[in-house]
Coordinates of C-alpha atoms and ligand atoms in Angstrom, one line a residue:
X1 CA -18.4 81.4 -117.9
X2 CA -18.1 84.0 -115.0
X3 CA -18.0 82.7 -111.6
X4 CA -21.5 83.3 -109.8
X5 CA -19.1 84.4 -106.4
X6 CA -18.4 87.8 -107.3
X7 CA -16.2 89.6 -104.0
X8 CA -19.2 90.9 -102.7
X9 CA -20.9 87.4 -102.6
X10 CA -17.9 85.9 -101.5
X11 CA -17.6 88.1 -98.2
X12 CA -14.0 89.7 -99.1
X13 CA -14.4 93.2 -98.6
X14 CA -12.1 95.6 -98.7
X15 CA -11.9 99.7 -97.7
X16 CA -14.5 98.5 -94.9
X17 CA -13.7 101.1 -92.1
X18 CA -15.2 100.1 -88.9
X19 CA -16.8 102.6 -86.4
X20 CA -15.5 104.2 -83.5
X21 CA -15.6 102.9 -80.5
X22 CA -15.8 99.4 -81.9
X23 CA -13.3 96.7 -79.9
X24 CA -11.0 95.0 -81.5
X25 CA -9.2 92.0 -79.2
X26 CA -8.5 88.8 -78.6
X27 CA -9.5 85.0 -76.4
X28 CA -8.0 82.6 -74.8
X29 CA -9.2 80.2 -72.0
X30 CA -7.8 79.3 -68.7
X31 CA -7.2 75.5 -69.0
X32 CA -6.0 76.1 -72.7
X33 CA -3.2 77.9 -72.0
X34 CA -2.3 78.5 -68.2
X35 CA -0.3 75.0 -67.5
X36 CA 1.1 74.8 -64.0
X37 CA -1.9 72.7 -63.3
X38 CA -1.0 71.6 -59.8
X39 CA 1.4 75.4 -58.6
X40 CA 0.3 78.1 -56.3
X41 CA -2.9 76.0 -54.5
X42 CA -4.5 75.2 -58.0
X43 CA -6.5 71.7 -57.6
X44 CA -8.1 69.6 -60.5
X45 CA -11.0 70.9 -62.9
X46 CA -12.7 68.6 -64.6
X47 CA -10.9 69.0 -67.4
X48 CA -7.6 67.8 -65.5
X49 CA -9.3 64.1 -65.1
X50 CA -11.0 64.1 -68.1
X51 CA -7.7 64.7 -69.9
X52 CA -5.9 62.4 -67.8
X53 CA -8.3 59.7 -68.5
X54 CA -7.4 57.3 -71.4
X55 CA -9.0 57.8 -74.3
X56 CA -10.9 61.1 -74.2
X57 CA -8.2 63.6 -75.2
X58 CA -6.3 63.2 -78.8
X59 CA -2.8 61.7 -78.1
X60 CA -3.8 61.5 -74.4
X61 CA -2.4 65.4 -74.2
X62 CA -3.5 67.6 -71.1
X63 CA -3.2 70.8 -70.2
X64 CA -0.5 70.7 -67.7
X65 CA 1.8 72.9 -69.4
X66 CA -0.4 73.7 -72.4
X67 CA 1.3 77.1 -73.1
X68 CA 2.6 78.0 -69.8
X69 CA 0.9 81.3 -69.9
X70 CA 1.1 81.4 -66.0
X71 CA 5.1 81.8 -66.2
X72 CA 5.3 83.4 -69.6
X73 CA 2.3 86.4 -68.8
X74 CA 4.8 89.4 -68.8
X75 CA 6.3 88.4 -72.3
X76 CA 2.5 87.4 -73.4
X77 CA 1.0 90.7 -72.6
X78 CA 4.0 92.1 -74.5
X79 CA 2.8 90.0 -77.1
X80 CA -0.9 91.6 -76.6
X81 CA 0.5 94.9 -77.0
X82 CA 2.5 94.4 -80.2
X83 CA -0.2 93.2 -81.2
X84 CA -2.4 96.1 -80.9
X85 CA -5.3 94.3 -79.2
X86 CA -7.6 96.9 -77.7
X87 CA -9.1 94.2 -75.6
X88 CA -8.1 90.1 -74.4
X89 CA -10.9 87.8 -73.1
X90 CA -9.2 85.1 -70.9
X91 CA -10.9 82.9 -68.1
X92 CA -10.1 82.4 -64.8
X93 CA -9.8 79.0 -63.2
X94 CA -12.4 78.3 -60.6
X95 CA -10.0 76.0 -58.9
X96 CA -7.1 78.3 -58.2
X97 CA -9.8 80.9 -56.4
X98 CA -11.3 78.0 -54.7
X99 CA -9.3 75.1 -54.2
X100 CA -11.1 73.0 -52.2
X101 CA -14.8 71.9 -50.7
X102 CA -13.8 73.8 -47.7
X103 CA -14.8 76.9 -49.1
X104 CA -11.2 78.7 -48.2
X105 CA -10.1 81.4 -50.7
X106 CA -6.5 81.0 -52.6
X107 CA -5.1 84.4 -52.5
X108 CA -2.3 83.2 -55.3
X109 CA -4.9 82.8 -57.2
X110 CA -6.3 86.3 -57.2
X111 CA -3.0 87.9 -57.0
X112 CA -2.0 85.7 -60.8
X113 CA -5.4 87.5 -61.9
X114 CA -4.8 90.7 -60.1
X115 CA -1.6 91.3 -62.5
X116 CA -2.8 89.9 -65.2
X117 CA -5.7 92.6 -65.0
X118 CA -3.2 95.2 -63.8
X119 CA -1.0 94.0 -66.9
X120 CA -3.3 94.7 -69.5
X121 CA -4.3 97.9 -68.0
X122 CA -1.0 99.3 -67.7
X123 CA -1.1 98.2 -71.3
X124 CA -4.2 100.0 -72.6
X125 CA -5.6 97.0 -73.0
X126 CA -9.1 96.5 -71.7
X127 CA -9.8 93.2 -69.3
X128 CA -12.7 91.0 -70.5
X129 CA -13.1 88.7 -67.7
X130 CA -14.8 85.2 -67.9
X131 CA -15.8 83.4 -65.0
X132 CA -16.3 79.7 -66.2
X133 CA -15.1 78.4 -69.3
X134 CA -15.5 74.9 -68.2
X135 CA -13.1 73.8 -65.6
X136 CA -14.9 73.0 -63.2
X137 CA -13.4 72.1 -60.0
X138 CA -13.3 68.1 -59.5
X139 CA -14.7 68.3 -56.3
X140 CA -18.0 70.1 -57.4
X141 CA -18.4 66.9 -59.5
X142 CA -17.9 64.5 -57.0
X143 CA -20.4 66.2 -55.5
X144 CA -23.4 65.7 -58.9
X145 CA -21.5 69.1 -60.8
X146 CA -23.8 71.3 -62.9
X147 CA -26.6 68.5 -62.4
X148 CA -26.6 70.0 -58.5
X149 CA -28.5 73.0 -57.3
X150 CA -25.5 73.1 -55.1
X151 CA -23.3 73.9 -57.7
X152 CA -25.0 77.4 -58.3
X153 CA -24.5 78.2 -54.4
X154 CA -20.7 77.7 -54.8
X155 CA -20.4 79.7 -58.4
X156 CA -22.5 82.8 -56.5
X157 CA -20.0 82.7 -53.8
X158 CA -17.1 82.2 -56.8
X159 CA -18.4 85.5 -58.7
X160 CA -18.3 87.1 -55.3
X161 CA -14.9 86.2 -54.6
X162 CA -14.3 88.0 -58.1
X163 CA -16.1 90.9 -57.9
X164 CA -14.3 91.5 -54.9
X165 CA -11.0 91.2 -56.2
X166 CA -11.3 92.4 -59.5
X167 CA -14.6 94.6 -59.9
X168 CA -13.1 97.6 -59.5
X169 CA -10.7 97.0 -62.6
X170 CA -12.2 94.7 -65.0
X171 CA -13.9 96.2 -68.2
X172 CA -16.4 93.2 -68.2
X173 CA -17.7 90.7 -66.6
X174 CA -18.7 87.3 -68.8
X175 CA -20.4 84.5 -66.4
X176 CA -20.3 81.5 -68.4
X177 CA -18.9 80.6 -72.1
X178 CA -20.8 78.6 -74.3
X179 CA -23.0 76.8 -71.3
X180 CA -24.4 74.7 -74.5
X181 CA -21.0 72.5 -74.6
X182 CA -20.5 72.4 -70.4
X183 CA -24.2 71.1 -70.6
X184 CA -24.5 69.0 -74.0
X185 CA -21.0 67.9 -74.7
X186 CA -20.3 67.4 -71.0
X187 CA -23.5 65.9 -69.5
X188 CA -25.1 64.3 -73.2
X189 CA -22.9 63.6 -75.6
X190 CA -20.0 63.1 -73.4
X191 CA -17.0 64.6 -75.6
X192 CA -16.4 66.7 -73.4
X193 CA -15.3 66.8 -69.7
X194 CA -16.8 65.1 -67.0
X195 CA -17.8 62.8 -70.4
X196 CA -21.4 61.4 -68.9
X197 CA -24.3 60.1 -71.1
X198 CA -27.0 61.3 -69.4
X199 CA -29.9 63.0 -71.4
X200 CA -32.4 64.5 -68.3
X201 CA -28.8 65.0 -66.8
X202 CA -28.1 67.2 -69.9
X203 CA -31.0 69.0 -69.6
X204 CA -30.6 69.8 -65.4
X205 CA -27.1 71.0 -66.3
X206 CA -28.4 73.5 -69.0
X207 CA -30.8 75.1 -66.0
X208 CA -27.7 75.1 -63.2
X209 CA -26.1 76.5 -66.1
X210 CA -28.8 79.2 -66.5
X211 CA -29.6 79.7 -62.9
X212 CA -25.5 80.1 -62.2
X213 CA -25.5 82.9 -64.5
X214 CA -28.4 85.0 -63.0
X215 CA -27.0 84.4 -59.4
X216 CA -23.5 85.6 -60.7
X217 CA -24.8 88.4 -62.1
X218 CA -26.6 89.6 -59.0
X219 CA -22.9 88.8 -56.8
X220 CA -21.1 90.6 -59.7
X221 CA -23.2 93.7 -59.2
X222 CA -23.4 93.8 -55.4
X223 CA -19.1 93.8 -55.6
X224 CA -17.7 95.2 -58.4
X225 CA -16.9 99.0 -57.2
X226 CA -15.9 100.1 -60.5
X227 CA -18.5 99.7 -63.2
X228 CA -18.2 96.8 -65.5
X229 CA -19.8 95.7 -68.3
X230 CA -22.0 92.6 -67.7
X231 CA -22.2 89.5 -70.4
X232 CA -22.5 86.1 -71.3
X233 CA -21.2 84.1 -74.0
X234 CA -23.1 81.5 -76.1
X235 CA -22.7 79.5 -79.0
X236 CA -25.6 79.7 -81.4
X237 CA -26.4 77.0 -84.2
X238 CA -27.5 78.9 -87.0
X239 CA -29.3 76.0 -89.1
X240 CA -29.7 75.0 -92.7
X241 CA -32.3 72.4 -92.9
X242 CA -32.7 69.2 -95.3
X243 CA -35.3 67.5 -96.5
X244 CA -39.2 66.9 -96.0
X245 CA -39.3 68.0 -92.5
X246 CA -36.8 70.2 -92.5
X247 CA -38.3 73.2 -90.7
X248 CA -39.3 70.9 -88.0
X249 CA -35.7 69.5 -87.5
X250 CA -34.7 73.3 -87.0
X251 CA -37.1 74.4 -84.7
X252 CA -36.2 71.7 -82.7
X253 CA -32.4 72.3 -82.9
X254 CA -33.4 75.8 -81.9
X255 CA -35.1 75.4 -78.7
X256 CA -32.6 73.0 -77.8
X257 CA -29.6 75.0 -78.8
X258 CA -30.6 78.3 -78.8
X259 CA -33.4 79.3 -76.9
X260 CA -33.1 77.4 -74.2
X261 CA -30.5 80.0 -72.8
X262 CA -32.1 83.1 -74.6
X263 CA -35.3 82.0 -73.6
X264 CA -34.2 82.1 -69.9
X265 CA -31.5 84.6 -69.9
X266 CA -33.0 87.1 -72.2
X267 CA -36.8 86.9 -71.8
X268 CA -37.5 85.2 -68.4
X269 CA -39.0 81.7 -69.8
X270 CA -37.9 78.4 -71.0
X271 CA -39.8 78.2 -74.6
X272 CA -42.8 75.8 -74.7
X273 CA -41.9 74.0 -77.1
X274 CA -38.6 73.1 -75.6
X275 CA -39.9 72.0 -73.0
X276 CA -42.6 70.0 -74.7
X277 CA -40.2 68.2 -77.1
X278 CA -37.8 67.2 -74.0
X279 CA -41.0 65.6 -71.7
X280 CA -40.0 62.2 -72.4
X281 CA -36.8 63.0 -71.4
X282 CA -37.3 65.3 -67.8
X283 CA -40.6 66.9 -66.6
X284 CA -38.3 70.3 -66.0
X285 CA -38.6 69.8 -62.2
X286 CA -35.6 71.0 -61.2
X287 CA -36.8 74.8 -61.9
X288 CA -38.1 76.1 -59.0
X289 CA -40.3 78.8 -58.2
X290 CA -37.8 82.2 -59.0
X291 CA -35.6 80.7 -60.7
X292 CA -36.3 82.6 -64.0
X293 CA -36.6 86.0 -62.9
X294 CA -32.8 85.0 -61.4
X295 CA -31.7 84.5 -64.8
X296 CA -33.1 86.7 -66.3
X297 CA -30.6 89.8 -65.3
X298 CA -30.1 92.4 -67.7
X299 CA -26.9 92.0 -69.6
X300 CA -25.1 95.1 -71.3
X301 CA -23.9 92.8 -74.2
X302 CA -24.4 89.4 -75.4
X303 CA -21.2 87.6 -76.3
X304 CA -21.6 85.7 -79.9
X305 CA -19.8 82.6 -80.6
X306 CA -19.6 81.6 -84.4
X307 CA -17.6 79.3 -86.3
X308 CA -20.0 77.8 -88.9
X309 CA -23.4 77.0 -89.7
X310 CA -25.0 73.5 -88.8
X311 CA -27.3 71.3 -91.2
X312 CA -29.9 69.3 -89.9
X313 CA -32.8 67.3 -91.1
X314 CA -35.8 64.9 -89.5
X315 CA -34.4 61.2 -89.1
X316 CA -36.8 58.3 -89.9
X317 CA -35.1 56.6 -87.1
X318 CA -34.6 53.5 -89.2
X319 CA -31.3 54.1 -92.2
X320 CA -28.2 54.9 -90.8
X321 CA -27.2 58.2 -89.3
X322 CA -24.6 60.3 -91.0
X323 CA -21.9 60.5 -88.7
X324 CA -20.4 64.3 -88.2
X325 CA -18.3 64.5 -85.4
X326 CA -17.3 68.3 -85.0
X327 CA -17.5 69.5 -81.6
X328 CA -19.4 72.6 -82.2
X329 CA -21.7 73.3 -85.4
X330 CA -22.2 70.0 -86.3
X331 CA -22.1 68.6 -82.8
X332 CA -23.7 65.3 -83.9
X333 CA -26.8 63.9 -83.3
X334 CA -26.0 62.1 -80.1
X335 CA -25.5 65.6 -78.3
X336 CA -29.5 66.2 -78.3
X337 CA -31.7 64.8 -75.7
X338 CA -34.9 64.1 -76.2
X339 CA -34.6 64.4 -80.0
X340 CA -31.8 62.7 -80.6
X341 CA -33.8 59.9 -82.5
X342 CA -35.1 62.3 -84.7
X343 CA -33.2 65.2 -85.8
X344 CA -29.3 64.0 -87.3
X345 CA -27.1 66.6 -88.2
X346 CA -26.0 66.3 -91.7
X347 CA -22.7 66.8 -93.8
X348 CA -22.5 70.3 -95.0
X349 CA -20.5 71.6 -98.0
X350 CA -17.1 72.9 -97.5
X351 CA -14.5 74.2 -97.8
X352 CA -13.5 73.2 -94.6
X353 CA -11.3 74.1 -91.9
X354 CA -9.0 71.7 -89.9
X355 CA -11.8 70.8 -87.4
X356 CA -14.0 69.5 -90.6
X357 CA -16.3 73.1 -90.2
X358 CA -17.7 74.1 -93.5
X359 CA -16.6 77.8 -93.6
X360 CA -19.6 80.2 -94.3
X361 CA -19.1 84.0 -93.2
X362 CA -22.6 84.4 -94.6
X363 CA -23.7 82.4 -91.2
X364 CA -22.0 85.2 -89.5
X365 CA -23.9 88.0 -91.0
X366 CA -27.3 86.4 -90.4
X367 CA -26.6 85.4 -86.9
X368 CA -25.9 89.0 -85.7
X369 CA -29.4 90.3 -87.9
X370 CA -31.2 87.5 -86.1
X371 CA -30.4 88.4 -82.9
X372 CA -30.6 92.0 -83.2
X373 CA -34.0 90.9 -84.9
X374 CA -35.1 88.9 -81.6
X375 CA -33.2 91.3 -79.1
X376 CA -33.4 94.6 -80.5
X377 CA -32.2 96.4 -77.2
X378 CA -29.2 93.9 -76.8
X379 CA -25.9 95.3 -77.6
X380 CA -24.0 92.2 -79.4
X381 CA -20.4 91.4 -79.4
X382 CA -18.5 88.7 -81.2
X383 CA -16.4 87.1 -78.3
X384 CA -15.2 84.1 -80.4
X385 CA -14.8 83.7 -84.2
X386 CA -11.5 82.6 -86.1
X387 CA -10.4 78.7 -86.9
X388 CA -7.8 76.1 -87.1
X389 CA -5.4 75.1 -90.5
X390 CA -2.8 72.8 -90.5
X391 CA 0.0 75.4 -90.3
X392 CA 3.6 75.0 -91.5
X393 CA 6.7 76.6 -90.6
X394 CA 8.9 78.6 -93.6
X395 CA 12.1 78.2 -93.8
X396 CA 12.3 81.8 -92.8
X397 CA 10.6 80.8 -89.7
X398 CA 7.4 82.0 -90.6
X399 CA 4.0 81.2 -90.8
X400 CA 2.6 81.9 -93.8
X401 CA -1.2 80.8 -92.8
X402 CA -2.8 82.3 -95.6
X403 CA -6.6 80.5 -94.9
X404 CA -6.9 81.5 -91.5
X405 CA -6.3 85.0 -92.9
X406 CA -9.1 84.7 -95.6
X407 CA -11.4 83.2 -92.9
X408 CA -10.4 86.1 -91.2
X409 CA -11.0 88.7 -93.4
X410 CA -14.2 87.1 -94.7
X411 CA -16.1 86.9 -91.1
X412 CA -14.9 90.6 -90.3
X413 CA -16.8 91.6 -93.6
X414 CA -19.5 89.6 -92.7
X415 CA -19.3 91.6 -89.1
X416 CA -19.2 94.5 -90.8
X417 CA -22.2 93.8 -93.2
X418 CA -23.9 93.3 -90.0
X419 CA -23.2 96.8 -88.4
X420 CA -24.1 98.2 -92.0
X421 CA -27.6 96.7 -91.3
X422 CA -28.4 98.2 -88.7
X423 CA -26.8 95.2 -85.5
X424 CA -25.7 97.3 -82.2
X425 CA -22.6 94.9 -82.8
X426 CA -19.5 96.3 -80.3
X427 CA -16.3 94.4 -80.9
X428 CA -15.0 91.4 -81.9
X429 CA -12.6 88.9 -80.5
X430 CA -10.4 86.4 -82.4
X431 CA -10.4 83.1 -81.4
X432 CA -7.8 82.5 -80.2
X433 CA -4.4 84.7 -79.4
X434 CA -2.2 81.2 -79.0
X435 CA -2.4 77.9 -80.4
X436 CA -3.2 75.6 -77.1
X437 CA -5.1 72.5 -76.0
X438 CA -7.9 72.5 -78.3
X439 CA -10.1 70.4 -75.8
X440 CA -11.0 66.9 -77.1
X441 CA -8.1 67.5 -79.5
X442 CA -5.2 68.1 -77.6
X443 CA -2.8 70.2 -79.5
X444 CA -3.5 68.6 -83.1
X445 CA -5.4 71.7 -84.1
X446 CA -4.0 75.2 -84.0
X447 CA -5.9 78.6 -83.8
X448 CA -3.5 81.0 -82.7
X449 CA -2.8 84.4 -84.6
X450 CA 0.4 83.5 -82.9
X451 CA 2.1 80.1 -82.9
X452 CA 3.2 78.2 -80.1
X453 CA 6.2 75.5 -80.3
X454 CA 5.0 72.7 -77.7
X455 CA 8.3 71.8 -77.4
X456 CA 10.0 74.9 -76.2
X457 CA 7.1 76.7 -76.3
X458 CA 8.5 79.8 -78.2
X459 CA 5.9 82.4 -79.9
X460 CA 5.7 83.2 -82.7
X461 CA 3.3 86.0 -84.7
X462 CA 1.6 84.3 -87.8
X463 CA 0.8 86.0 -90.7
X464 CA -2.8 86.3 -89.7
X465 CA -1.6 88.1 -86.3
X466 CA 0.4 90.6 -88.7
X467 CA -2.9 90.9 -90.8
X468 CA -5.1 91.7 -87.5
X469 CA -2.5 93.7 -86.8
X470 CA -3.1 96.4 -89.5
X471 CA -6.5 95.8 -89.1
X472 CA -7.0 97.1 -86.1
X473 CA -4.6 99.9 -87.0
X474 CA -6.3 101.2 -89.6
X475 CA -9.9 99.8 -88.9
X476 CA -10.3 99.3 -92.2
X477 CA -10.8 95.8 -93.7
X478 CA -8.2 95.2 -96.6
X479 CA -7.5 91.9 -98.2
Ligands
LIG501 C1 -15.3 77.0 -77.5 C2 -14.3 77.6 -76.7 C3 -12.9 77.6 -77.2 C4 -12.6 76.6 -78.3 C5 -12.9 77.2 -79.7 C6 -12.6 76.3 -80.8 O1 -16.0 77.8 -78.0 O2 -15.3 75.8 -77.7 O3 -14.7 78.8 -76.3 O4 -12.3 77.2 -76.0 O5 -11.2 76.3 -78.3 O6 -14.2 77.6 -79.7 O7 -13.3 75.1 -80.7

């Protein structure tokens, strides 16, 4: 018998030339890779007490050290350029801008920013900046974090600080990364830092979240003297649904998930339906009147994060839940507010990565149509899409990750299928340059194109990063 996956159906392409003008680059995140945690006037994020706290981090690691990108940025911008990468998306930590409640400005922390930015320049490589990618700094916390109006005062201030510093050089501006996690994992679910259980808390967090983004936008704008491009990351669920009610559970994993930053962000309104599934939970009075025409900002691109597709499916609140404990896709059914009794997220079919994501580049291709479908002015980009494998080490010294290769190779088809229908799709970044602190995982799970040796910390290019590589050579997809 033939096997029903011929190449086309199994998203390996090959001789798929990709057009001009299309990015190819690169992510990391601040607290993944910088170390020096406590050097130049940086303070704690949350992620520093989080990680610090027994029990919330795999093998209690921390980012401390993590890659010690802050002292190895010369010979990882090298890296950068061996590479090829056209673009690198990194994060800047809030707390080595502003250390302290005070308000006072940490020049040493621009000036680590400022060369990183003039590094890649001098490089040819263009500077996607993020503002937050989740550390927040500990004392914003202490003082209610994203669940405070407050909070969005200081991140204004915080993008203004930026635009000054770096508006005149940076390619574009990203104002939050995934806000879904800092608001669901970090106020609901509690996997992630600060690690509170708090559903209506959740759900005030998502609109800080929201609101922080429209304010940056407008303090971006006002200070950036050169002329940036202006984004914001999310991470979309794109659902498969199981069972009797299984439209029902994905409509309501979609307001949740999806549209209640699209909603906002990209259309001026929080969808009804969110906020009628959520009343139990929060009667949405934190949203004051102007809020949502703050939010809604124009963006030149939306940044798309995609690993896998999720699975969900009505829950009779009565036989057991099955238990899915990814951090992302399959975020478990505790993560959801207000619905949590009645939607689980189900097990999906693999294969699998090392995170236990089911790997479907198909997910890929109909996220971008989707969105381009809903959004059809909005420029798209891929800002995060790659995965973790249990690499080895030859005995040549290589690594020889041949999966994260094909997962590779599969989702830049799938990218490409979706330019080929028609998506205003830009660029696309691979998560993630370096192997670091994988959040809740420590550094058990590796998604680097380029290794990293945690005990002498040494780099080196896997085969996937010689693969991208040629990719972005040639532009041509080849297996
Ligand atoms: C995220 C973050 C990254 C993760 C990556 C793998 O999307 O969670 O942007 O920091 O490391 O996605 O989980």
């Amino acid at each position: 018998m033939t096997s029903l996956l011929t190449p086309r159906d199994d998203y390996r392409g090959s001789g798929l030339v990709f057009p001009d003008g299309f990015t190819f680059g690169s992510a990391t995140a601040s607290y993944q890779i910088e170390g020096a945690a406590a050097e130049d006037g940086r303070t704690p994020s949350i992620w520093d007490t989080f990680s610090k706290t027994p029990g919330r981090v795999w093998n209690g690691d921390t980012g401390d050290v993590a890659c010690d990108h802050y002292h190895r940025v010369d010979e990882d911008l090298d890296l950068m350029s061996d590479l090829g990468l056209e673009a690198y998306r990194f994060s800047i930590a809030w707390p080595r801008i502003v250390p302290a409640a005070s308000g006072e400005v940490n020049q040493a922390g621009i000036d680590f920013y400022s060369r990183l930015v003039d590094g890649l320049l001098e490089r040819g490589i263009r500077p996607v900046a993020t503002l937050y990618h989740w550390d927040l700094p500990q004392y914003l916390e202490d003082a209610g974090g994203w669940t405070s109006r407050a909070t969005t005062d200081a991140f204004e201030r915080y993008a203004e600080i930026m635009g000054t510093a770096l508006g005149d050089r940076v390619h574009t501006w990203t104002t939050l990364n995934e806000p879904w996690c800092s608001a669901y994992l970090g106020y609901g679910q509690g996997g992630h830092a600060p690690g509170r259980h708090e559903p209506a808390s959740a759900l005030s967090a998502v609109h800080h979240l929201n609101l922080a983004h429209g304010r940056a936008l407008q303090a971006l704008r006002a200070t950036s003297t050169g002329d940036p491009d202006y984004s914001v990351t999310l991470n979309f669920h794109v659902l498969r649904g199981q069972g009797d009610g299984a439209a029902e559970a994905m409509r309501r994993i979609d307001a949740l998930a999806n549209r209640a930053f699209t909603g906002p962000m990209l259309r001026g309104e929080y969808p009804a339906d969110l906020l009628e599934d959520t009343a139990s939970v929060t009667d949405w009075g934190f949203v004051q009147d102007g809020d949502l025409a703050t939010i809604a900002q124009p963006i030149d691109v939306l940044g798309v994060n995609y690993y896998s597709t999720a699975t969900v499916r009505l829950w009779d609140g009565v036989s057991p839940k099955q238990q899915n404990d990814g951090h992302k896709g399959a975020a478990g059914g505790t993560a959801w507010p207000g619905s949590d009794q009645l939607v689980e997220f189900v097990e999906q079919p693999g294969p699998y990565t090392a995170m236990g994501w089911n790997i479907a580049p198909e997910g890929l291709e109909e996220l971008l149509v989707s969105l381009s479908e809903q959004f059809p002015e909005q420029a798209l980009m891929v800002t995060e899409n790659g995965a973790a494998f249990e690499d080895e080490v030859a005995a040549d010294g290589a690594v020889h990750d041949v999966e994260r290769t094909d997962y590779l190779r599969r989702h830049f088809t799938a990218a490409h299928r979706a330019i080929e229908r028609g998506v205003d799709l830009r660029g696309y970044f691979v998560w993630s340059l370096l192997d670091n602190f994988e959040w809740g995982y420590g550094y058990a799970k590796r998604f680097g194109i380029v290794r990293v040796d945690f005990d002498d910390l040494a780099r080196t290019v896997k085969d996937s990063g010689l693969w991208y590589r040629e990719l972005i050579r040639t532009r041509t997809v080849e297996g």
